[in-house]
GROMACS .gro file of C-alpha atoms in nm:
model
  443
    1MET     CA    1  -3.123  -3.862  -7.426
    2THR     CA    2  -3.219  -4.020  -7.098
    3THR     CA    3  -3.431  -3.844  -6.842
    4GLY     CA    4  -3.133  -3.829  -6.598
    5ALA     CA    5  -2.907  -3.670  -6.858
    6ALA     CA    6  -3.170  -3.413  -6.950
    7HIS     CA    7  -3.217  -3.321  -6.586
    8THR     CA    8  -2.841  -3.274  -6.542
    9THR     CA    9  -2.828  -3.042  -6.844
   10GLN     CA   10  -3.118  -2.839  -6.707
   11GLN     CA   11  -2.942  -2.807  -6.369
   12ALA     CA   12  -2.627  -2.671  -6.540
   13THR     CA   13  -2.813  -2.405  -6.745
   14ARG     CA   14  -3.101  -2.301  -6.525
   15HIS     CA   15  -3.174  -1.961  -6.366
   16THR     CA   16  -3.267  -1.978  -6.001
   17THR     CA   17  -3.428  -1.747  -5.756
   18GLN     CA   18  -3.365  -1.775  -5.386
   19ASP     CA   19  -3.597  -1.702  -5.098
   20HIS     CA   20  -3.582  -1.779  -4.728
   21ASP     CA   21  -3.869  -1.956  -4.557
   22ARG     CA   22  -3.964  -1.898  -4.196
   23THR     CA   23  -3.742  -2.180  -4.074
   24GLY     CA   24  -3.428  -2.027  -4.217
   25GLU     CA   25  -3.400  -2.275  -4.505
   26THR     CA   26  -3.290  -2.160  -4.850
   27VAL     CA   27  -3.547  -2.242  -5.120
   28ASP     CA   28  -3.417  -2.288  -5.479
   29THR     CA   29  -3.691  -2.273  -5.743
   30ASP     CA   30  -3.605  -2.411  -6.090
   31THR     CA   31  -3.784  -2.180  -6.335
   32ASP     CA   32  -3.752  -2.437  -6.615
   33THR     CA   33  -3.887  -2.748  -6.443
   34GLY     CA   34  -4.062  -2.606  -6.135
   35THR     CA   35  -3.849  -2.833  -5.919
   36VAL     CA   36  -3.805  -2.706  -5.564
   37GLU     CA   37  -3.491  -2.791  -5.366
   38THR     CA   38  -3.419  -2.693  -5.008
   39GLN     CA   39  -3.085  -2.632  -4.835
   40THR     CA   40  -3.038  -2.578  -4.463
   41GLU     CA   41  -2.810  -2.285  -4.363
   42PRO     CA   42  -2.505  -2.391  -4.160
   43THR     CA   43  -2.528  -2.337  -3.785
   44PRO     CA   44  -2.289  -2.060  -3.664
   45PRO     CA   45  -1.987  -2.207  -3.483
   46SER     CA   46  -1.983  -2.182  -3.105
   47PRO     CA   47  -1.750  -1.912  -2.967
   48ARG     CA   48  -1.393  -2.024  -2.929
   49PRO     CA   49  -1.218  -1.973  -2.590
   50ALA     CA   50  -1.024  -1.679  -2.738
   51ASP     CA   51  -1.353  -1.512  -2.836
   52GLY     CA   52  -1.484  -1.555  -2.484
   53GLU     CA   53  -1.173  -1.394  -2.337
   54ARG     CA   54  -1.202  -1.106  -2.583
   55MET     CA   55  -1.565  -1.049  -2.486
   56ARG     CA   56  -1.469  -1.062  -2.120
   57ARG     CA   57  -1.211  -0.789  -2.175
   58TRP     CA   58  -1.455  -0.574  -2.372
   59ARG     CA   59  -1.707  -0.616  -2.091
   60MET     CA   60  -1.446  -0.494  -1.839
   61VAL     CA   61  -1.360  -0.196  -2.059
   62LEU     CA   62  -1.718  -0.090  -2.141
   63GLY     CA   63  -1.875  -0.142  -1.801
   64ALA     CA   64  -2.198  -0.295  -1.677
   65ASP     CA   65  -2.412  -0.148  -1.956
   66SER     CA   66  -2.227  -0.367  -2.206
   67ALA     CA   67  -2.332  -0.696  -2.040
   68GLU     CA   68  -2.615  -0.755  -2.287
   69SER     CA   69  -2.423  -0.653  -2.601
   70THR     CA   70  -2.115  -0.857  -2.515
   71GLY     CA   71  -2.310  -1.152  -2.379
   72CYS     CA   72  -2.061  -1.176  -2.094
   73THR     CA   73  -2.147  -1.205  -1.726
   74LEU     CA   74  -1.864  -1.150  -1.480
   75THR     CA   75  -1.806  -1.384  -1.191
   76GLY     CA   76  -1.565  -1.426  -0.902
   77GLN     CA   77  -1.268  -1.189  -0.891
   78ASP     CA   78  -1.374  -1.026  -1.217
   79VAL     CA   79  -1.663  -0.863  -1.031
   80ALA     CA   80  -1.423  -0.698  -0.784
   81MET     CA   81  -1.189  -0.588  -1.065
   82ASP     CA   82  -1.484  -0.437  -1.251
   83GLY     CA   83  -1.583  -0.251  -0.935
   84ALA     CA   84  -1.235  -0.101  -0.900
   85LEU     CA   85  -1.238   0.011  -1.264
   86ASN     CA   86  -1.594   0.142  -1.231
   87ALA     CA   87  -1.501   0.352  -0.927
   88LEU     CA   88  -1.237   0.537  -1.128
   89TYR     CA   89  -1.360   0.542  -1.487
   90GLY     CA   90  -1.733   0.510  -1.439
   91GLY     CA   91  -1.831   0.873  -1.407
   92GLY     CA   92  -1.704   1.003  -1.739
   93GLY     CA   93  -1.397   1.217  -1.784
   94GLY     CA   94  -1.333   1.474  -1.520
   95LYS     CA   95  -1.606   1.379  -1.272
   96LYS     CA   96  -1.538   1.465  -0.912
   97PRO     CA   97  -1.559   1.208  -0.632
   98GLY     CA   98  -1.912   1.086  -0.594
   99GLY     CA   99  -2.013   1.220  -0.936
  100ARG     CA  100  -2.262   1.037  -1.159
  101GLY     CA  101  -2.291   1.021  -1.531
  102GLY     CA  102  -2.328   0.799  -1.832
  103GLY     CA  103  -2.372   0.429  -1.779
  104ARG     CA  104  -2.096   0.394  -1.523
  105SER     CA  105  -2.074   0.593  -1.204
  106ALA     CA  106  -1.768   0.702  -1.007
  107GLY     CA  107  -1.756   0.549  -0.663
  108LEU     CA  108  -1.435   0.650  -0.487
  109GLY     CA  109  -1.610   0.896  -0.264
  110ALA     CA  110  -1.434   1.196  -0.111
  111SER     CA  111  -1.270   1.045   0.196
  112ALA     CA  112  -0.920   0.911   0.239
  113PRO     CA  113  -1.032   0.578   0.393
  114SER     CA  114  -1.245   0.487   0.092
  115VAL     CA  115  -0.968   0.584  -0.149
  116ALA     CA  116  -0.714   0.392   0.059
  117ARG     CA  117  -0.932   0.081   0.036
  118TRP     CA  118  -0.960   0.129  -0.340
  119LEU     CA  119  -0.581   0.161  -0.366
  120GLY     CA  120  -0.547  -0.164  -0.178
  121ASP     CA  121  -0.792  -0.331  -0.416
  122ILE     CA  122  -0.613  -0.227  -0.734
  123ARG     CA  123  -0.280  -0.342  -0.593
  124THR     CA  124  -0.441  -0.682  -0.538
  125TYR     CA  125  -0.593  -0.716  -0.885
  126PHE     CA  126  -0.348  -0.541  -1.118
  127PRO     CA  127   0.031  -0.540  -1.179
  128SER     CA  128   0.240  -0.253  -1.044
  129SER     CA  129   0.273  -0.074  -1.380
  130VAL     CA  130  -0.108  -0.067  -1.420
  131VAL     CA  131  -0.155   0.045  -1.058
  132GLN     CA  132   0.069   0.346  -1.117
  133VAL     CA  133  -0.131   0.447  -1.425
  134MET     CA  134  -0.461   0.414  -1.236
  135GLN     CA  135  -0.326   0.619  -0.946
  136ARG     CA  136  -0.226   0.901  -1.182
  137ASP     CA  137  -0.567   0.887  -1.349
  138ALA     CA  138  -0.740   0.904  -1.010
  139ILE     CA  139  -0.546   1.215  -0.918
  140ASP     CA  140  -0.609   1.381  -1.256
  141ARG     CA  141  -0.971   1.275  -1.318
  142LEU     CA  142  -1.117   1.284  -0.969
  143GLY     CA  143  -0.921   1.566  -0.809
  144LEU     CA  144  -0.775   1.354  -0.529
  145SER     CA  145  -0.452   1.550  -0.481
  146ALA     CA  146  -0.571   1.693  -0.150
  147LEU     CA  147  -0.624   1.344  -0.010
  148LEU     CA  148  -0.252   1.276  -0.054
  149LEU     CA  149  -0.202   1.510   0.239
  150GLU     CA  150  -0.345   1.245   0.474
  151PRO     CA  151  -0.100   0.983   0.611
  152GLU     CA  152  -0.333   0.682   0.572
  153MET     CA  153  -0.370   0.766   0.204
  154LEU     CA  154   0.005   0.784   0.145
  155GLU     CA  155   0.063   0.454   0.319
  156ALA     CA  156  -0.162   0.282   0.064
  157VAL     CA  157  -0.015   0.421  -0.258
  158GLU     CA  158   0.220   0.251  -0.504
  159ALA     CA  159   0.516   0.489  -0.502
  160ASP     CA  160   0.666   0.601  -0.834
  161VAL     CA  161   0.832   0.905  -0.990
  162HIS     CA  162   0.501   1.067  -1.088
  163LEU     CA  163   0.362   1.034  -0.736
  164VAL     CA  164   0.677   1.198  -0.601
  165GLY     CA  165   0.622   1.487  -0.842
  166THR     CA  166   0.266   1.527  -0.715
  167LEU     CA  167   0.381   1.522  -0.353
  168LEU     CA  168   0.646   1.785  -0.425
  169SER     CA  169   0.385   2.012  -0.582
  170LEU     CA  170   0.183   1.980  -0.258
  171ASN     CA  171   0.485   2.030  -0.033
  172LYS     CA  172   0.399   2.377   0.091
  173ALA     CA  173   0.039   2.278   0.170
  174MET     CA  174   0.139   1.957   0.349
  175PRO     CA  175   0.069   1.948   0.724
  176GLU     CA  176   0.347   1.844   0.959
  177THR     CA  177   0.165   1.521   1.047
  178THR     CA  178   0.194   1.412   0.684
  179LYS     CA  179   0.545   1.527   0.596
  180GLU     CA  180   0.725   1.234   0.756
  181THR     CA  181   0.504   0.986   0.571
  182ALA     CA  182   0.559   1.179   0.248
  183ARG     CA  183   0.935   1.176   0.302
  184ALA     CA  184   0.922   0.799   0.354
  185VAL     CA  185   0.738   0.758   0.023
  186VAL     CA  186   0.986   0.983  -0.157
  187ARG     CA  187   1.279   0.807   0.011
  188LYS     CA  188   1.161   0.469  -0.119
  189VAL     CA  189   1.143   0.596  -0.478
  190VAL     CA  190   1.480   0.772  -0.453
  191ASP     CA  191   1.652   0.464  -0.307
  192ASP     CA  192   1.511   0.248  -0.587
  193LEU     CA  193   1.633   0.495  -0.850
  194GLU     CA  194   1.980   0.513  -0.697
  195LYS     CA  195   2.012   0.135  -0.700
  196ARG     CA  196   1.907   0.131  -1.063
  197LEU     CA  197   2.122   0.420  -1.186
  198GLU     CA  198   2.427   0.462  -0.963
  199SER     CA  199   2.644   0.169  -1.066
  200ARG     CA  200   2.630   0.232  -1.440
  201THR     CA  201   2.662   0.609  -1.397
  202ARG     CA  202   2.977   0.580  -1.187
  203ALA     CA  203   3.134   0.322  -1.419
  204THR     CA  204   3.059   0.520  -1.735
  205LEU     CA  205   3.176   0.854  -1.601
  206THR     CA  206   3.485   0.713  -1.431
  207GLY     CA  207   3.600   0.579  -1.767
  208ALA     CA  208   3.522   0.910  -1.937
  209LEU     CA  209   3.713   1.105  -1.673
  210ASP     CA  210   4.015   0.877  -1.711
  211ARG     CA  211   4.015   0.921  -2.085
  212SER     CA  212   3.973   1.297  -2.058
  213ALA     CA  213   4.278   1.338  -1.833
  214ARG     CA  214   4.548   1.295  -2.097
  215ILE     CA  215   4.914   1.303  -1.988
  216SER     CA  216   5.225   1.315  -2.209
  217ARG     CA  217   5.450   1.082  -2.008
  218PRO     CA  218   5.222   0.799  -1.897
  219ARG     CA  219   5.323   0.477  -1.731
  220HIS     CA  220   5.309   0.172  -1.959
  221ARG     CA  221   4.973   0.050  -1.826
  222ASP     CA  222   4.820   0.396  -1.877
  223ILE     CA  223   4.918   0.439  -2.244
  224ASP     CA  224   4.630   0.501  -2.483
  225TRP     CA  225   4.772   0.299  -2.772
  226ASP     CA  226   4.504   0.396  -3.023
  227ARG     CA  227   4.566   0.770  -2.983
  228THR     CA  228   4.942   0.719  -2.954
  229ILE     CA  229   4.963   0.535  -3.288
  230ARG     CA  230   4.745   0.789  -3.465
  231ALA     CA  231   4.954   1.076  -3.328
  232ASN     CA  232   5.277   0.916  -3.451
  233LEU     CA  233   5.182   0.794  -3.800
  234LYS     CA  234   5.407   1.064  -3.947
  235ASN     CA  235   5.698   0.885  -3.781
  236TYR     CA  236   5.649   0.568  -3.988
  237LEU     CA  237   5.985   0.416  -4.093
  238THR     CA  238   6.059   0.149  -4.353
  239VAL     CA  239   6.326  -0.104  -4.253
  240PRO     CA  240   6.492  -0.288  -4.545
  241GLY     CA  241   6.476  -0.663  -4.525
  242THR     CA  242   6.790  -0.877  -4.503
  243ASP     CA  243   6.882  -1.193  -4.690
  244GLY     CA  244   6.600  -1.143  -4.940
  245ALA     CA  245   6.334  -1.085  -4.677
  246PRO     CA  246   6.070  -0.822  -4.760
  247ASP     CA  247   6.092  -0.474  -4.619
  248THR     CA  248   5.913  -0.409  -4.292
  249GLY     CA  249   5.774  -0.093  -4.138
  250THR     CA  250   5.728   0.046  -3.791
  251VAL     CA  251   5.584   0.348  -3.616
  252VAL     CA  252   5.827   0.526  -3.387
  253PRO     CA  253   5.623   0.656  -3.087
  254GLU     CA  254   5.804   0.983  -3.026
  255ARG     CA  255   5.504   1.112  -2.826
  256LEU     CA  256   5.310   0.891  -2.587
  257ILE     CA  257   4.949   0.970  -2.495
  258GLY     CA  258   4.796   0.818  -2.184
  259TYR     CA  259   4.538   0.844  -1.909
  260GLY     CA  260   4.597   1.010  -1.575
  261ARG     CA  261   4.429   0.731  -1.382
  262ALA     CA  262   4.611   0.770  -1.054
  263SER     CA  263   4.501   1.124  -0.976
  264GLN     CA  264   4.205   1.171  -0.741
  265SER     CA  265   4.188   1.549  -0.779
  266VAL     CA  266   3.883   1.721  -0.926
  267LYS     CA  267   3.901   1.691  -1.303
  268LYS     CA  268   3.567   1.831  -1.417
  269ASP     CA  269   3.306   2.075  -1.288
  270VAL     CA  270   2.941   1.988  -1.354
  271ILE     CA  271   2.650   2.231  -1.314
  272LEU     CA  272   2.298   2.090  -1.331
  273CYS     CA  273   2.052   2.374  -1.397
  274ILE     CA  274   1.697   2.245  -1.353
  275ASP     CA  275   1.368   2.408  -1.449
  276GLN     CA  276   1.124   2.341  -1.163
  277SER     CA  277   0.806   2.443  -1.343
  278GLY     CA  278   0.517   2.201  -1.291
  279SER     CA  279   0.561   2.021  -1.624
  280MET     CA  280   0.917   1.921  -1.530
  281ALA     CA  281   0.831   1.723  -1.215
  282ALA     CA  282   0.971   1.386  -1.330
  283SER     CA  283   1.286   1.554  -1.461
  284VAL     CA  284   1.343   1.722  -1.124
  285VAL     CA  285   1.324   1.384  -0.949
  286TYR     CA  286   1.571   1.212  -1.181
  287ALA     CA  287   1.808   1.510  -1.193
  288SER     CA  288   1.821   1.523  -0.813
  289VAL     CA  289   1.915   1.156  -0.796
  290PHE     CA  290   2.181   1.196  -1.064
  291GLY     CA  291   2.307   1.507  -0.887
  292ALA     CA  292   2.361   1.308  -0.568
  293VAL     CA  293   2.543   1.032  -0.761
  294LEU     CA  294   2.771   1.282  -0.937
  295ALA     CA  295   2.840   1.464  -0.611
  296SER     CA  296   2.962   1.137  -0.457
  297MET     CA  297   3.242   1.113  -0.717
  298ARG     CA  298   3.559   1.281  -0.590
  299THR     CA  299   3.684   1.363  -0.939
  300LEU     CA  300   3.374   1.574  -1.010
  301ALA     CA  301   3.271   1.903  -0.851
  302THR     CA  302   2.893   1.906  -0.889
  303ARG     CA  303   2.660   2.201  -0.841
  304LEU     CA  304   2.280   2.175  -0.855
  305VAL     CA  305   2.070   2.483  -0.929
  306VAL     CA  306   1.689   2.490  -0.956
  307PHE     CA  307   1.489   2.781  -1.087
  308ASP     CA  308   1.151   2.923  -1.179
  309THR     CA  309   1.145   3.303  -1.173
  310ALA     CA  310   1.391   3.280  -0.882
  311VAL     CA  311   1.714   3.081  -0.856
  312VAL     CA  312   1.799   2.846  -0.568
  313ASP     CA  313   2.135   2.675  -0.523
  314LEU     CA  314   2.085   2.335  -0.355
  315THR     CA  315   2.446   2.217  -0.381
  316ASP     CA  316   2.490   2.193  -0.004
  317GLN     CA  317   2.205   1.939   0.012
  318LEU     CA  318   2.337   1.707  -0.258
  319ASP     CA  319   2.439   1.439  -0.010
  320ASP     CA  320   2.067   1.360   0.030
  321PRO     CA  321   1.848   1.383  -0.282
  322VAL     CA  322   1.535   1.371  -0.066
  323ASP     CA  323   1.641   1.700   0.093
  324VAL     CA  324   1.704   1.835  -0.255
  325LEU     CA  325   1.356   1.737  -0.371
  326PHE     CA  326   1.183   1.892  -0.073
  327GLY     CA  327   1.391   2.204  -0.133
  328THR     CA  328   1.229   2.251  -0.474
  329GLN     CA  329   0.909   2.441  -0.536
  330LEU     CA  330   0.730   2.298  -0.838
  331GLY     CA  331   0.516   2.541  -1.035
  332GLY     CA  332   0.544   2.908  -1.109
  333GLY     CA  333   0.702   3.093  -1.399
  334THR     CA  334   1.035   3.046  -1.576
  335ASP     CA  335   1.337   3.272  -1.611
  336ILE     CA  336   1.608   3.071  -1.784
  337ASN     CA  337   1.824   3.376  -1.848
  338ARG     CA  338   1.849   3.455  -1.476
  339ALA     CA  339   1.936   3.094  -1.395
  340LEU     CA  340   2.209   3.082  -1.660
  341ALA     CA  341   2.349   3.412  -1.537
  342TYR     CA  342   2.389   3.257  -1.193
  343CYS     CA  343   2.550   2.942  -1.335
  344GLN     CA  344   2.784   3.150  -1.550
  345SER     CA  345   2.901   3.337  -1.240
  346LYS     CA  346   3.007   3.007  -1.079
  347ILE     CA  347   3.228   2.892  -1.368
  348THR     CA  348   3.599   2.918  -1.286
  349ARG     CA  349   3.744   2.660  -1.529
  350PRO     CA  350   3.549   2.693  -1.855
  351ALA     CA  351   3.747   2.430  -2.047
  352ASP     CA  352   3.678   2.174  -1.772
  353THR     CA  353   3.312   2.260  -1.709
  354VAL     CA  354   2.993   2.089  -1.827
  355VAL     CA  355   2.665   2.280  -1.790
  356VAL     CA  356   2.344   2.077  -1.824
  357LEU     CA  357   2.027   2.282  -1.870
  358ILE     CA  358   1.711   2.073  -1.815
  359SER     CA  359   1.411   2.274  -1.931
  360ASP     CA  360   1.121   2.280  -2.177
  361LEU     CA  361   1.262   2.620  -2.285
  362TYR     CA  362   0.942   2.820  -2.232
  363GLU     CA  363   1.133   3.131  -2.140
  364GLY     CA  364   0.965   3.405  -1.940
  365GLY     CA  365   1.279   3.613  -1.917
  366ILE     CA  366   1.489   3.783  -2.183
  367ARG     CA  367   1.525   3.544  -2.476
  368ASP     CA  368   1.812   3.720  -2.656
  369GLU     CA  369   2.012   3.749  -2.335
  370MET     CA  370   1.962   3.379  -2.267
  371LEU     CA  371   2.102   3.289  -2.609
  372LYS     CA  372   2.394   3.531  -2.568
  373ARG     CA  373   2.488   3.365  -2.239
  374VAL     CA  374   2.486   3.021  -2.397
  375ALA     CA  375   2.699   3.148  -2.686
  376ALA     CA  376   2.945   3.310  -2.445
  377MET     CA  377   2.980   2.992  -2.239
  378LYS     CA  378   3.034   2.785  -2.553
  379ALA     CA  379   3.298   3.030  -2.679
  380SER     CA  380   3.488   3.009  -2.350
  381GLY     CA  381   3.516   2.630  -2.378
  382VAL     CA  382   3.218   2.518  -2.167
  383GLN     CA  383   3.045   2.197  -2.279
  384PHE     CA  384   2.677   2.298  -2.284
  385VAL     CA  385   2.403   2.032  -2.291
  386THR     CA  386   2.031   2.111  -2.327
  387LEU     CA  387   1.781   1.845  -2.221
  388LEU     CA  388   1.413   1.906  -2.288
  389ALA     CA  389   1.333   1.635  -2.034
  390LEU     CA  390   1.512   1.379  -1.819
  391SER     CA  391   1.243   1.115  -1.787
  392ASP     CA  392   1.104   0.793  -1.933
  393GLU     CA  393   0.818   0.968  -2.114
  394GLY     CA  394   1.012   1.103  -2.411
  395ALA     CA  395   0.997   1.453  -2.558
  396PRO     CA  396   0.747   1.684  -2.385
  397ALA     CA  397   0.585   1.998  -2.518
  398TYR     CA  398   0.863   2.253  -2.558
  399ASP     CA  399   0.947   2.584  -2.728
  400HIS     CA  400   1.061   2.478  -3.075
  401GLU     CA  401   1.193   2.823  -3.166
  402HIS     CA  402   1.426   2.837  -2.866
  403ALA     CA  403   1.534   2.476  -2.924
  404ALA     CA  404   1.626   2.556  -3.283
  405ALA     CA  405   1.817   2.866  -3.174
  406LEU     CA  406   2.021   2.664  -2.921
  407GLY     CA  407   2.088   2.400  -3.184
  408ALA     CA  408   2.228   2.669  -3.414
  409LEU     CA  409   2.471   2.761  -3.134
  410GLY     CA  410   2.596   2.403  -3.114
  411ALA     CA  411   2.385   2.309  -2.811
  412PRO     CA  412   2.115   2.083  -2.960
  413ALA     CA  413   1.809   2.035  -2.740
  414PHE     CA  414   1.663   1.687  -2.702
  415ALA     CA  415   1.485   1.466  -2.452
  416CYS     CA  416   1.689   1.211  -2.263
  417THR     CA  417   1.591   0.897  -2.073
  418PRO     CA  418   1.758   0.824  -1.738
  419ASP     CA  419   1.932   0.520  -1.889
  420LEU     CA  420   2.096   0.737  -2.157
  421PHE     CA  421   2.204   1.018  -1.925
  422PRO     CA  422   2.539   0.860  -1.823
  423ASP     CA  423   2.637   0.828  -2.191
  424ILE     CA  424   2.539   1.190  -2.255
  425MET     CA  425   2.755   1.306  -1.964
  426ALA     CA  426   3.046   1.085  -2.068
  427ALA     CA  427   3.043   1.235  -2.419
  428ALA     CA  428   3.031   1.588  -2.279
  429ILE     CA  429   3.321   1.518  -2.042
  430GLU     CA  430   3.530   1.377  -2.327
  431LYS     CA  431   3.427   1.663  -2.557
  432ARG     CA  432   3.299   1.434  -2.829
  433PRO     CA  433   2.965   1.446  -3.018
  434LEU     CA  434   2.664   1.375  -2.798
  435PRO     CA  435   2.476   1.049  -2.862
  436ILE     CA  436   2.150   1.226  -2.943
  437PRO     CA  437   1.859   0.982  -2.953
  438ASP     CA  438   1.611   0.971  -3.240
  439LYS     CA  439   1.775   1.244  -3.443
  440GLU     CA  440   1.488   1.258  -3.691
  441THR     CA  441   1.262   1.418  -3.429
  442GLN     CA  442   1.512   1.679  -3.311
  443PRO     CA  443   1.447   2.047  -3.384
   0.00000   0.00000   0.00000
């Protein structure tokens, strides 16, 4: 056997031990021949652009103390963005303005001008949806609610539904010099919501009202052919064919069913009964806007009632949802039974009435009486709808026992988004099953 062949055989069968020398090389020692071979470890690849962007984001999230661990140094606009984030999230959860703690320190201060400048900064660096989240966090984490009472502060905020809820909760403490600015902020949000919701709401409910007003002698263009055919299937006749032609059949429409489209009289009564406890702030805003839209429809008679432990009827203010909102008093206890008693007293046409209760169902009143009232309204022909929330956030915390009890009465409780509300109302007006979202999560 040649020397080369022998060496190859030894390489295939040998046992090796590996050690690392000081230069980072791998040393392979052949225990059979004593031959030493060296291999250089591969150099780690340089960070890809995506890795650099990821480190930049982690640096922004973790704050200045992470500069060494992330190997990222901020420059340019990133420095200003980091400062805005640091001012809000730097002091640890729950720190008050000017507080210090951890590696990052809060820096908003306790004056409206400094907060107003910060609000201007975040509107420059972040999209509107992020700005709204940061504003809510500033109010919750740093206790800045009181600063919203100052006009220069309100002029700098990014208005949204949650800010309106905060302003409404501060309504009674708001000085006169601030109220006009606050109303302007609320007006902007309300106008935006009306533009978004009014057109579809009117179209959906107008169709539902037309379909609900059935008449027995409709004009040709108002005939509901689907219902007419189904109602006259028993009048099916077979006509023998002639000259070998097959038999044919026809439905004789002895009774026509149609829509009463021409009438502009009030066809349905709607009562919105809204819980104004603090947790329902967003629902109060949306319900007030919808109340104004419904009130503008001549074929609906709309009543809006808000309640905590007292009941307030705001129907005469429905032409302006801003007036409705400033007529509410967020916070306090809850007496659903009292509110439903008031609503029940206003029902004159049970079969043509829809009652919408918007509440998290944490009842402070008489539970059994509340359920009896709902059962009585249902028995009289009232369409009763229970919404745990009317907002974009989904299902809130709510009383599951009361929700289950209402469901057993045929009034299932569920959360509803503003976009779904017109469909819910249309189904209630037509007395058909409600399009309940996400049924798997319902009580």
